[in-house]
Coordinates of N, CA, C and O in Angstrom, one line a residue:
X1 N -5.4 -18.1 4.0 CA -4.3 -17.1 3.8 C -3.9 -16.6 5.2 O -4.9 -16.3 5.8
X2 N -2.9 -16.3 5.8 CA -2.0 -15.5 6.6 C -2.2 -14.6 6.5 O -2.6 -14.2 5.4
X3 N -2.1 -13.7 7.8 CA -1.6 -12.1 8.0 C -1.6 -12.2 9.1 O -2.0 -13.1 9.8
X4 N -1.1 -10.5 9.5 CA -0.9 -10.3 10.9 C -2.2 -9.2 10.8 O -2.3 -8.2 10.0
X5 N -3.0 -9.7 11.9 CA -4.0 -9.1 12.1 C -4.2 -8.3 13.8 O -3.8 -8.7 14.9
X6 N -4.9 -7.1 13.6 CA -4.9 -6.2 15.4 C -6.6 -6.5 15.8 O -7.6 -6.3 15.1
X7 N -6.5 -6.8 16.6 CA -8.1 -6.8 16.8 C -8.6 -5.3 18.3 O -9.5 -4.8 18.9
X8 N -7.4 -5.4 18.2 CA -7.7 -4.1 19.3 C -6.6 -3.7 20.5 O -6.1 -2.6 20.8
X9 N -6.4 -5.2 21.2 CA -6.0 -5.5 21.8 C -4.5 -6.2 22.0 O -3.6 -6.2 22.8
X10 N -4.8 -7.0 20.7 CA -3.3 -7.5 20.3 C -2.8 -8.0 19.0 O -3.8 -8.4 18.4
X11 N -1.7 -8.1 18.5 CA -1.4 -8.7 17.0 C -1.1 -10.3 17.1 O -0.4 -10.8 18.0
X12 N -1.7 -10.7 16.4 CA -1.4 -12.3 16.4 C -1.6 -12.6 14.8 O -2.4 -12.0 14.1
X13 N -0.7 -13.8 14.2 CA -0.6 -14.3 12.9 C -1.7 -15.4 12.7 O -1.8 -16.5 13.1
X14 N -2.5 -14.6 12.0 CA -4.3 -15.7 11.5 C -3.9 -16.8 10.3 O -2.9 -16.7 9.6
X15 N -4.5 -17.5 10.3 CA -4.0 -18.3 8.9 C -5.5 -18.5 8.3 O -5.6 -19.5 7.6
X16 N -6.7 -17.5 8.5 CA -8.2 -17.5 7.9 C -8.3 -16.7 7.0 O -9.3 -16.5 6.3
X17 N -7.5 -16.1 7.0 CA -7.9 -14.7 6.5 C -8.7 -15.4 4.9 O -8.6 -16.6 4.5
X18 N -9.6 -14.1 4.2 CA -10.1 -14.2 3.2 C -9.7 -13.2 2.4 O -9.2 -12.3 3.1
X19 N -9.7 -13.0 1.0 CA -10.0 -12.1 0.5 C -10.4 -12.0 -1.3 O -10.1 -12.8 -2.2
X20 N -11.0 -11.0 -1.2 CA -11.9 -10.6 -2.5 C -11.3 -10.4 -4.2 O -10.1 -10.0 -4.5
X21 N -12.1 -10.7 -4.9 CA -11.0 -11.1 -6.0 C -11.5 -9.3 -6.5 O -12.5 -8.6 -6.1
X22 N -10.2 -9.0 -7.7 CA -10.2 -7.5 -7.7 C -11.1 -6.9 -8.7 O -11.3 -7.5 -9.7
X23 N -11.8 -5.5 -8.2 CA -13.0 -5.0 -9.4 C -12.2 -4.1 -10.0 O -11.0 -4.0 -10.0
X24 N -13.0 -3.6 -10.4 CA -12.8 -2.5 -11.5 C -11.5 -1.5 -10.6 O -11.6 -1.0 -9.4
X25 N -10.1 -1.3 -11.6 CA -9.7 -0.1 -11.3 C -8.7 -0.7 -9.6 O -8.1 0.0 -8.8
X26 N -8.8 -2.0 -9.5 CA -7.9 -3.1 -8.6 C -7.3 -3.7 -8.8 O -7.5 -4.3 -9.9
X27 N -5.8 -4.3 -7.8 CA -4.7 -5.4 -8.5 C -4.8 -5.9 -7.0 O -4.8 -5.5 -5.8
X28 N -4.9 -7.1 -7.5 CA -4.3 -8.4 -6.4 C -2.8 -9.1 -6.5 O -2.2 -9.6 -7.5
X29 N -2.4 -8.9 -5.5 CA -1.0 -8.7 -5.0 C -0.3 -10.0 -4.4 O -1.2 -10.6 -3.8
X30 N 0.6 -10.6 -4.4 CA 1.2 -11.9 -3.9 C 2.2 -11.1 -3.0 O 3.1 -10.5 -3.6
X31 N 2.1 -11.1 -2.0 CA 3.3 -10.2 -1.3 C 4.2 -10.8 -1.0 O 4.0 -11.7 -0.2
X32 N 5.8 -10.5 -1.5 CA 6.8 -11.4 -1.1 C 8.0 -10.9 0.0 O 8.9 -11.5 0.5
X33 N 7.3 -9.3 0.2 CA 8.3 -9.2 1.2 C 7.8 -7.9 1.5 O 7.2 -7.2 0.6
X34 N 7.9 -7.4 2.9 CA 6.9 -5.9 3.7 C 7.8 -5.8 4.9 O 8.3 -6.7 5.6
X35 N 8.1 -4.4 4.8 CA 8.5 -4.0 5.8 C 8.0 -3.3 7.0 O 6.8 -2.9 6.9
X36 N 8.5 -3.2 8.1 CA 7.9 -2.6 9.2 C 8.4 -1.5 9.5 O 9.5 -1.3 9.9
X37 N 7.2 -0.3 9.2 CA 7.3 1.2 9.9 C 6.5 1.8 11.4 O 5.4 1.5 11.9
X38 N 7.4 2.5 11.6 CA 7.1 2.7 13.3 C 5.0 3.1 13.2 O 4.3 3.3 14.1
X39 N 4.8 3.3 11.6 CA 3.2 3.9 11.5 C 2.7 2.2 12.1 O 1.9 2.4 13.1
X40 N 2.9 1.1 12.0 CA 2.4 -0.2 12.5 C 2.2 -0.2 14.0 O 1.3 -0.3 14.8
X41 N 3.5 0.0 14.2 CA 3.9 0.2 15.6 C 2.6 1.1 16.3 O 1.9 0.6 17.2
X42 N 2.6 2.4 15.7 CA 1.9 3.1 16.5 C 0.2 2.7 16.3 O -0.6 3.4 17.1
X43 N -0.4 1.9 15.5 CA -1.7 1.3 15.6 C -1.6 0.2 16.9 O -2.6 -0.2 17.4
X44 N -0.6 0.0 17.2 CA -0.3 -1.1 18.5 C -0.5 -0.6 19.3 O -1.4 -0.9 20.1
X45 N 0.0 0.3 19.3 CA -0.1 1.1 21.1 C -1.1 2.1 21.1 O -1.6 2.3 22.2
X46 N -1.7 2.9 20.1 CA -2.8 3.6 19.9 C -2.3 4.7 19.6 O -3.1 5.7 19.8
X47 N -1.6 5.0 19.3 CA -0.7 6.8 19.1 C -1.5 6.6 17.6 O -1.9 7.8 17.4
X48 N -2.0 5.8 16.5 CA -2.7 6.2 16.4 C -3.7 5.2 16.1 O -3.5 4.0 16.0
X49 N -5.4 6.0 16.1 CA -6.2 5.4 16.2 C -6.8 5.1 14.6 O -6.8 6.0 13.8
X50 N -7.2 3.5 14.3 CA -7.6 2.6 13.3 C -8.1 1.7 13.8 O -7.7 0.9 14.7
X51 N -9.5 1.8 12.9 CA -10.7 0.8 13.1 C -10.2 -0.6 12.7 O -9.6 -0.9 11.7
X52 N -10.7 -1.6 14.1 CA -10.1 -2.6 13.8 C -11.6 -3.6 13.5 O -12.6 -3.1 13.4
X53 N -11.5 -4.8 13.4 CA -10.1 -6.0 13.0 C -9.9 -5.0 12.0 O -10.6 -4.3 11.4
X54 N -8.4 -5.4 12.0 CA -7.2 -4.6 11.1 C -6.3 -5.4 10.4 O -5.9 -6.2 11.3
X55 N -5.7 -5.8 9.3 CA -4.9 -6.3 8.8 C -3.8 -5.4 8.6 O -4.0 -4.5 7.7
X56 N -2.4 -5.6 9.4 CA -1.6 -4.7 9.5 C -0.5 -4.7 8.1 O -0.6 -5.5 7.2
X57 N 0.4 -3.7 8.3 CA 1.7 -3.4 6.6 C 1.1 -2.3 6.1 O -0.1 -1.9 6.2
X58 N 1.9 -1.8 5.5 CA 1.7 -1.0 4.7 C 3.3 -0.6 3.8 O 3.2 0.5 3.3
X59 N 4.2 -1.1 3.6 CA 5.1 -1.0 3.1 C 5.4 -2.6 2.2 O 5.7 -3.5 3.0
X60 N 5.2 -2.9 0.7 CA 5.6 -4.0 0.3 C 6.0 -4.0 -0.9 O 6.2 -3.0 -1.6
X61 N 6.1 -5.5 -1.4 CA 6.9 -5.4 -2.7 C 6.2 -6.9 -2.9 O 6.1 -7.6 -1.9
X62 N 5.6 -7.3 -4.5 CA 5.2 -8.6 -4.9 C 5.3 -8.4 -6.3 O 6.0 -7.7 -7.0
X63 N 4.0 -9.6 -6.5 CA 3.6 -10.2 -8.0 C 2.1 -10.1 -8.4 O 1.2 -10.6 -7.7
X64 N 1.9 -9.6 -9.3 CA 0.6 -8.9 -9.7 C -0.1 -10.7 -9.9 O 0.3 -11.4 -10.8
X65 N -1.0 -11.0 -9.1 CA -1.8 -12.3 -9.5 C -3.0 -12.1 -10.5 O -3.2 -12.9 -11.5
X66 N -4.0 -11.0 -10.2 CA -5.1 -10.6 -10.7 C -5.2 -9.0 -11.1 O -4.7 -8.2 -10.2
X67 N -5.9 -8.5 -12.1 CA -6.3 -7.1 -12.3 C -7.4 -7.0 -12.4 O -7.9 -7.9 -13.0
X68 N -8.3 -6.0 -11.8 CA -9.5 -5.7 -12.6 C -10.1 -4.8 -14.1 O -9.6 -3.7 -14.6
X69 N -10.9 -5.3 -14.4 CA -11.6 -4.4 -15.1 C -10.8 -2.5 -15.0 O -10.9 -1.8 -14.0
X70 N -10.2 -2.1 -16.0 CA -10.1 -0.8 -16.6 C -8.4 -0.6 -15.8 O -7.9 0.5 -15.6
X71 N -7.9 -1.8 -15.6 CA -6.0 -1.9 -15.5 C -5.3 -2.3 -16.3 O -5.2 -3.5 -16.6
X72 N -4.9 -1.6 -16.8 CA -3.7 -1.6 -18.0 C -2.2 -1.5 -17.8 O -1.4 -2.1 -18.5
X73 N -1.8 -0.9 -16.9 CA -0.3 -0.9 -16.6 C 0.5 -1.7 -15.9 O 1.8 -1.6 -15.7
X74 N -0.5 -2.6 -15.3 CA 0.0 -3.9 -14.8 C -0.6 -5.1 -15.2 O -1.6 -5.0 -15.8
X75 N 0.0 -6.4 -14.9 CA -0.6 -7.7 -15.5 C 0.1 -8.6 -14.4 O 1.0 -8.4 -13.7
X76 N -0.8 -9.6 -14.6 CA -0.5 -11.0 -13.9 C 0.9 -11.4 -14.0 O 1.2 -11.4 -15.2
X77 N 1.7 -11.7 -13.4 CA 3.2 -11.9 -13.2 C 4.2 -10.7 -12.9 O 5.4 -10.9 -12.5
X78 N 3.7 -9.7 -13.1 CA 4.9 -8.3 -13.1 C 4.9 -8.1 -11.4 O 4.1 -8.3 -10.5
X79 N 6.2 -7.7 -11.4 CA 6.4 -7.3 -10.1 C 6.0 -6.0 -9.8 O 5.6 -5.3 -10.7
X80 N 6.0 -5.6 -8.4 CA 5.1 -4.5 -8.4 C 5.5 -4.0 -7.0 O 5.1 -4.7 -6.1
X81 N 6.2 -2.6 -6.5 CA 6.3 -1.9 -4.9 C 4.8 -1.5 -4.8 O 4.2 -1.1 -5.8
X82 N 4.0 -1.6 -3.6 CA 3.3 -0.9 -3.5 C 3.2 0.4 -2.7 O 4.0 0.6 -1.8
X83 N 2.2 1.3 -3.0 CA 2.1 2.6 -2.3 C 1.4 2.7 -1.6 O 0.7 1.6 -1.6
X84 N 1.1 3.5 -0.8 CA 0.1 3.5 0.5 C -0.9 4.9 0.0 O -1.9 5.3 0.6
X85 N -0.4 5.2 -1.0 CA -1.1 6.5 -1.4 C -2.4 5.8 -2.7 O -2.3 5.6 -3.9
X86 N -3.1 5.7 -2.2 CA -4.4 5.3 -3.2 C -5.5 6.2 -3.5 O -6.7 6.2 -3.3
X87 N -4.4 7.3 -4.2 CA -5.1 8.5 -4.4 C -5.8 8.1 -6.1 O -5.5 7.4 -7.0
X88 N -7.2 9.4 -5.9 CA -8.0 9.1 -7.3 C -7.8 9.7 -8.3 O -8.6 9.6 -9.2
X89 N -6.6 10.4 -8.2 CA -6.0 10.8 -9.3 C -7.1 11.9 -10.0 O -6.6 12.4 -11.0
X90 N -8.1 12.2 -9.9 CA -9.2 13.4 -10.7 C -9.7 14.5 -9.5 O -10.5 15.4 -9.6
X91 N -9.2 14.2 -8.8 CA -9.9 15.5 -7.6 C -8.7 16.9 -8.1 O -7.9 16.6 -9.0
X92 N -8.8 18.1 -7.7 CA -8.1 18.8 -7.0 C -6.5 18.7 -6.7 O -5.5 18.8 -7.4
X93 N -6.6 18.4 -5.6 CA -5.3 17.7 -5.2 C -4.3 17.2 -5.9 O -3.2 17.5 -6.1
X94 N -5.2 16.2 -6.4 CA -4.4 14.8 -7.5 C -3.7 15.7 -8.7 O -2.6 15.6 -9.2
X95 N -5.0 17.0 -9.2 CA -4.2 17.7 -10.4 C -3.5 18.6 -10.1 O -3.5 19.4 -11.1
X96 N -2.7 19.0 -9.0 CA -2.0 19.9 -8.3 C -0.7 19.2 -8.2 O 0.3 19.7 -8.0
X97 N -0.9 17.9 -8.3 CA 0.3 16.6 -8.1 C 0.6 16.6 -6.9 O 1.8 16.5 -6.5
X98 N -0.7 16.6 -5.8 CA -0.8 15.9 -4.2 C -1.2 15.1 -3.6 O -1.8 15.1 -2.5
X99 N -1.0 14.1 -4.3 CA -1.7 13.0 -4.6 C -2.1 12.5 -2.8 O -3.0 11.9 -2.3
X100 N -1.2 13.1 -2.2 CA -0.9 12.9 -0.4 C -2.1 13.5 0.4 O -2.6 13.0 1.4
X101 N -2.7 14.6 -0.3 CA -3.6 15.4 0.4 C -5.2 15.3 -0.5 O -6.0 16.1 -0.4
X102 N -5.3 14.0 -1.3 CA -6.2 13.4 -2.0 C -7.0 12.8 -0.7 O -6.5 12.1 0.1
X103 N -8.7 13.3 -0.7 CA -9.3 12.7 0.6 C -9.6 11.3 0.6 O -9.7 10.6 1.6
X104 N -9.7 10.9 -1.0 CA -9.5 9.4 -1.3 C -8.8 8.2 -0.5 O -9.2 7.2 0.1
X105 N -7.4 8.9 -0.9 CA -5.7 8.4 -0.2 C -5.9 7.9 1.2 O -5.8 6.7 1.3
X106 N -6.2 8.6 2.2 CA -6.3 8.6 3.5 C -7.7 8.8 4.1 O -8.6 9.4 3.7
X107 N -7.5 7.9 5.5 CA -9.0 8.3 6.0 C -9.9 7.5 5.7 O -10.8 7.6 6.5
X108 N -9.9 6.6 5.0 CA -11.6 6.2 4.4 C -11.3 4.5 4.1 O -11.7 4.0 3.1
X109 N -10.5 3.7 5.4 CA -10.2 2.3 5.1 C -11.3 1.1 4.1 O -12.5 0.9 4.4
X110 N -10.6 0.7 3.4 CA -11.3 -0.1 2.9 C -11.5 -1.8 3.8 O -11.0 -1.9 5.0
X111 N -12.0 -2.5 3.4 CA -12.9 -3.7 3.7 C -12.1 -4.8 2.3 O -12.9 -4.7 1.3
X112 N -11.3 -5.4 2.2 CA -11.3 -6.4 1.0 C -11.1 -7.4 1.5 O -10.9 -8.4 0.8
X113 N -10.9 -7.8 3.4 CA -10.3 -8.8 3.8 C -11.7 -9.6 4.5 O -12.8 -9.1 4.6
X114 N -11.5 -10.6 4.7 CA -12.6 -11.4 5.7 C -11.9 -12.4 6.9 O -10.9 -13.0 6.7
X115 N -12.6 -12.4 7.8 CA -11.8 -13.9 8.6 C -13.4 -14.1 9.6 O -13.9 -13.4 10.5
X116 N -13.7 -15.2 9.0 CA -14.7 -16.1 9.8 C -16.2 -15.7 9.7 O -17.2 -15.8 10.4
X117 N -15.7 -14.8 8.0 CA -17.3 -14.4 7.1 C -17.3 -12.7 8.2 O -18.2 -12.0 7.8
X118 N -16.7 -12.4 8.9 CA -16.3 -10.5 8.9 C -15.6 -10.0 8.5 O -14.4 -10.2 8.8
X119 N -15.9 -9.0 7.6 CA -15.1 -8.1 7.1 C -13.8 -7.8 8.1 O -13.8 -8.2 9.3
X120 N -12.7 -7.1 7.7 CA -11.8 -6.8 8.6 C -11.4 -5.5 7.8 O -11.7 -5.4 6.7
X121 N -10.7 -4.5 8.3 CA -10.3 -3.3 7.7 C -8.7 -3.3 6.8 O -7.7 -4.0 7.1
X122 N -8.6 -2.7 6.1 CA -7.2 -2.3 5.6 C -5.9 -1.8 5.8 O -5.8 -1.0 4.8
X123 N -5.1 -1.8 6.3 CA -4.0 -0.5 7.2 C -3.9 0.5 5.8 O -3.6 -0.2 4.9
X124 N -3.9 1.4 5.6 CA -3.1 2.4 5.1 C -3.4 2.3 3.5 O -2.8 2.9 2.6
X125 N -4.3 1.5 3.3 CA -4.8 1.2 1.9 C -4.1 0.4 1.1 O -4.1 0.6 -0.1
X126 N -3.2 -0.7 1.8 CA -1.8 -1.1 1.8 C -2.3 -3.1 2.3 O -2.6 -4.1 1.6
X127 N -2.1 -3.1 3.8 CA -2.2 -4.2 4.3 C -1.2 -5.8 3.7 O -1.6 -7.0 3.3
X128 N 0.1 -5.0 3.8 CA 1.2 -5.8 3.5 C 1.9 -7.2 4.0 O 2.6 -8.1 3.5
X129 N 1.2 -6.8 5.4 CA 1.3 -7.9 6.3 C 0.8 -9.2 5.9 O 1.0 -10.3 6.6
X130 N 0.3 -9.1 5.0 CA -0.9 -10.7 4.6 C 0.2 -11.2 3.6 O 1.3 -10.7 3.4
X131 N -0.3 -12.5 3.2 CA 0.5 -13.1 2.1 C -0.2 -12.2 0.6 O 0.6 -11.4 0.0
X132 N -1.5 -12.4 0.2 CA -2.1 -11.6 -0.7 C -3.0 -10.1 -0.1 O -3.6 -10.1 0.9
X133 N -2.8 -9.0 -1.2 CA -3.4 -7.5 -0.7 C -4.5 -7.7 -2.3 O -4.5 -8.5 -3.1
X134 N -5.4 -6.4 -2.1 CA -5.9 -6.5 -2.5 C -5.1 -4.6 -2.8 O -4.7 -4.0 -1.8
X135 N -5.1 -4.1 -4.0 CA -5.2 -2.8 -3.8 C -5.1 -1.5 -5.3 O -4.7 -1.9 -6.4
X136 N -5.4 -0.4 -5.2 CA -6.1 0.3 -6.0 C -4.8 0.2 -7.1 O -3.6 0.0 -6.8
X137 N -5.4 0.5 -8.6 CA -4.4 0.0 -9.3 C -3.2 0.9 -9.4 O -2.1 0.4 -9.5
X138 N -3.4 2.3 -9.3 CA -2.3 3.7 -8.8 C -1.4 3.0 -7.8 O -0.2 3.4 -8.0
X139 N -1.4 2.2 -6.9 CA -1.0 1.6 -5.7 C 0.1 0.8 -6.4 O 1.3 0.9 -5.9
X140 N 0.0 0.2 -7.1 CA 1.1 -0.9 -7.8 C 2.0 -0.3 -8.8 O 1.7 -0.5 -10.0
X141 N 2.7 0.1 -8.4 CA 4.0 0.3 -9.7 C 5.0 -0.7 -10.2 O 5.8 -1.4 -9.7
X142 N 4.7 -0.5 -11.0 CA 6.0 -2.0 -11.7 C 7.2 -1.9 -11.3 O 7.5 -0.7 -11.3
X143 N 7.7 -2.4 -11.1 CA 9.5 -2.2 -10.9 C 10.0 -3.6 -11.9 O 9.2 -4.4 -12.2
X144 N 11.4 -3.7 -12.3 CA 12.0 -4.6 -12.8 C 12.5 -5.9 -12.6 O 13.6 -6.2 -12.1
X145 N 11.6 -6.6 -13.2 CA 12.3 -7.8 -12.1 C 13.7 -8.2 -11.4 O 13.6 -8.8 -10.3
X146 N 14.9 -7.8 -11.8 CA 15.9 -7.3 -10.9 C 15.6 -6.7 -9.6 O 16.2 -7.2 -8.6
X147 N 15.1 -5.9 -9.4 CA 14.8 -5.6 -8.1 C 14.7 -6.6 -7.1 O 13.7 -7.4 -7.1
X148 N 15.7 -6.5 -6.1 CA 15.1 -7.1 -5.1 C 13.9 -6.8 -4.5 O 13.7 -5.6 -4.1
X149 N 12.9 -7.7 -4.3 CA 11.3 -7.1 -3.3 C 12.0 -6.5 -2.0 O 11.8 -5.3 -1.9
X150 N 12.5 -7.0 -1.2 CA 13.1 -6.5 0.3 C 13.5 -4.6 0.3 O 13.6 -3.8 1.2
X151 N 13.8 -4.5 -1.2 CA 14.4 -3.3 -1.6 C 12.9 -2.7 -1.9 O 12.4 -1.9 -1.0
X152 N 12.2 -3.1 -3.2 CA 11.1 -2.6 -3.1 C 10.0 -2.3 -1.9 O 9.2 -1.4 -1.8
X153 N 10.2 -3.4 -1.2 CA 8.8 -3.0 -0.4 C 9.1 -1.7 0.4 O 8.2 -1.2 1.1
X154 N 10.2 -1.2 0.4 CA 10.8 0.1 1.1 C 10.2 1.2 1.0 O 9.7 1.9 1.9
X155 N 10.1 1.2 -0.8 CA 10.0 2.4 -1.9 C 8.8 3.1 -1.2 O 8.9 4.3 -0.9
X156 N 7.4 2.1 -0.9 CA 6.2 2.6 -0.6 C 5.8 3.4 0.8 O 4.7 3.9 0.9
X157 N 6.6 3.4 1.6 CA 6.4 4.5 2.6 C 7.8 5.0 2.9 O 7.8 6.2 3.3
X158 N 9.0 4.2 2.9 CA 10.0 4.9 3.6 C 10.9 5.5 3.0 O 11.6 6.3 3.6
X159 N 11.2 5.4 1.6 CA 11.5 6.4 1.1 C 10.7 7.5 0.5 O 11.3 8.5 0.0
X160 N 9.0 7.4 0.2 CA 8.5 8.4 -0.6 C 8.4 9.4 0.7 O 8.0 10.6 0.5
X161 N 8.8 8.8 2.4 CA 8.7 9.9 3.4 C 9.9 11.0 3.8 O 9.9 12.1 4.2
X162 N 11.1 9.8 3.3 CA 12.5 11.4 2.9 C 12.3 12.1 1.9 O 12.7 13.2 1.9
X163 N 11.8 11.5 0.6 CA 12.2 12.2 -0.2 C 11.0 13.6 -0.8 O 11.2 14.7 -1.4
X164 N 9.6 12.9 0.0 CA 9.1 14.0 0.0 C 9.6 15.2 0.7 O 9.8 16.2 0.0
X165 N 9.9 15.1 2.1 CA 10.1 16.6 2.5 C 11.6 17.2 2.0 O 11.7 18.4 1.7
X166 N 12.7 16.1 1.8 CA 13.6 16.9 1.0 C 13.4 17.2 0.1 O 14.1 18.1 -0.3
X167 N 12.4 16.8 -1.0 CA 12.3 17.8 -2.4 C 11.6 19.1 -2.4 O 11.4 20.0 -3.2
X168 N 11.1 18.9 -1.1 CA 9.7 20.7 -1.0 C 11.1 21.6 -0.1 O 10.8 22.6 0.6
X169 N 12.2 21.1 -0.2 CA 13.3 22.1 1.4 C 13.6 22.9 0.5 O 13.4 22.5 -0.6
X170 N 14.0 24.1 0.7 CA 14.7 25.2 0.7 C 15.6 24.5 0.1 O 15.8 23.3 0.4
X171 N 16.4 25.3 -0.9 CA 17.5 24.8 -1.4 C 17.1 23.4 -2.7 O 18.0 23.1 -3.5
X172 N 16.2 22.9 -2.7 CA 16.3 22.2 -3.7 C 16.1 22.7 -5.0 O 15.4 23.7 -4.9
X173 N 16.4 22.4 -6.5 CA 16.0 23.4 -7.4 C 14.8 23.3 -7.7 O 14.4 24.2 -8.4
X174 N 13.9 22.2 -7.5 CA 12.5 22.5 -7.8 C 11.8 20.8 -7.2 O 12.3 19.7 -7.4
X175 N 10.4 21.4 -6.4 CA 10.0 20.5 -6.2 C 9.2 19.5 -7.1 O 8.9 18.4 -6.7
X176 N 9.1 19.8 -8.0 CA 8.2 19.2 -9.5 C 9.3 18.9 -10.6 O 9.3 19.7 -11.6
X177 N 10.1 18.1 -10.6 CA 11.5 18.3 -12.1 C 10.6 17.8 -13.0 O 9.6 17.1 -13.0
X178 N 11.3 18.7 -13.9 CA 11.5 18.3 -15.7 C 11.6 17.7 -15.6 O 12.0 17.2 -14.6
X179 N 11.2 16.7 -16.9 CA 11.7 15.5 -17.5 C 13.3 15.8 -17.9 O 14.2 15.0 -18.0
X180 N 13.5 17.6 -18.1 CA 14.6 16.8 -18.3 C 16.1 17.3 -17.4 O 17.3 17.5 -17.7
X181 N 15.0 17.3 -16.2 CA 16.1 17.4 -15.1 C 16.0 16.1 -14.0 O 16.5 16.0 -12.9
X182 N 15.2 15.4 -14.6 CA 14.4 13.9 -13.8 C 15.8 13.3 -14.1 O 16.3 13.6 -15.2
X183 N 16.4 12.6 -13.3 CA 17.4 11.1 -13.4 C 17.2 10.3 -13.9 O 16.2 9.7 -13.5
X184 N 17.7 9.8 -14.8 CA 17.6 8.4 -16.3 C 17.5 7.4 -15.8 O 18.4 7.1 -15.0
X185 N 16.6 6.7 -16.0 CA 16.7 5.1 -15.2 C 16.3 4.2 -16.4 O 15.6 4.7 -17.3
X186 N 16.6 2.7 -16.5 CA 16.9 2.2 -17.5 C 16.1 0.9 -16.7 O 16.2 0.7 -15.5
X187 N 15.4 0.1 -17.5 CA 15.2 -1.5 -17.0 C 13.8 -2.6 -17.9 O 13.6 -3.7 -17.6

């Protein structure tokens, strides 16, 4: 399998990569399209620091190949944006609806990749950059197959990063809407 992998010093495209089929509360991912945010960029140059080998992305859009054990809201063939937030949903946080400030979420890279029988690390709990991700099942949201993926792979960092701080601004009428002040969407 492909990705773009950092080993410290530089990015270069592997064609070894390995990875682990998904456990409990996991979706395996066919990634058909990932975008590039300046957060990539800055594991390049070190602004910021991530334990490498690294499989870089964190912004994508695919096709659900595999689920594990105790996933229900996705299935093999659905399309799927992923999130970079792989929060556990029972802390604190998660029932405050911060899913961002979940210690789960961030911080604590996971291991699902291999190249040459070593583990390699995960970007952002994400690692979009590969052809297949491995990742937590909250991570995959279905979208409709109409969706363009190019469109989707967006959703997962670049817009949940405007539209978070504009929904907490001054002036908005509430950062938590109603259902029935939520926007109707159909598909």
């Amino acid at each position: 399998m492909r990705g773009v992998v950092f080993d410290g010093e530089r990015a270069e495209v592997a064609d070894d990569l390995g990875i682990r089929e998904p456990g409990p509360g996991e979706v395996l991912v066919r990634v058909m399209a990932a975008g590039l945010c300046h957060s990539d960029l800055s594991v390049l140059d070190g602004t910021i620091p991530f334990p490498v080998p690294v499989v870089l992305g964190h912004e994508g859009a695919g096709v659900v190949e595999a689920v594990g054990a105790d996933v229900a809201h996705v299935a093999p063939g659905d399309h799927v944006s992923l999130s970079t937030l792989a929060s556990c949903g029972a802390c604190a946080e998660c029932g405050r609806g911060r899913p961002t400030m979940c210690r789960a979420s961030i911080g604590r890279p996971k291991r699902p990749f291999t190249r040459a029988g070593k583990p390699m690390h995960q970007f952002a709990a994400c690692s979009a950059f590969a052809e297949r991700t491995l990742v937590r099942a909250v991570q995959a949201v279905r979208i409709p197959d109409l969706v363009p993926f190019p469109s989707a792979a967006l959703i997962g960092c670049g817009v949940l990063t405007g539209v978070g701080p504009c929904s907490t601004a001054p002036g908005w009428p509430s950062a938590t809407p109603s259902w029935s002040s939520a926007p109707a969407a159909s598909g």
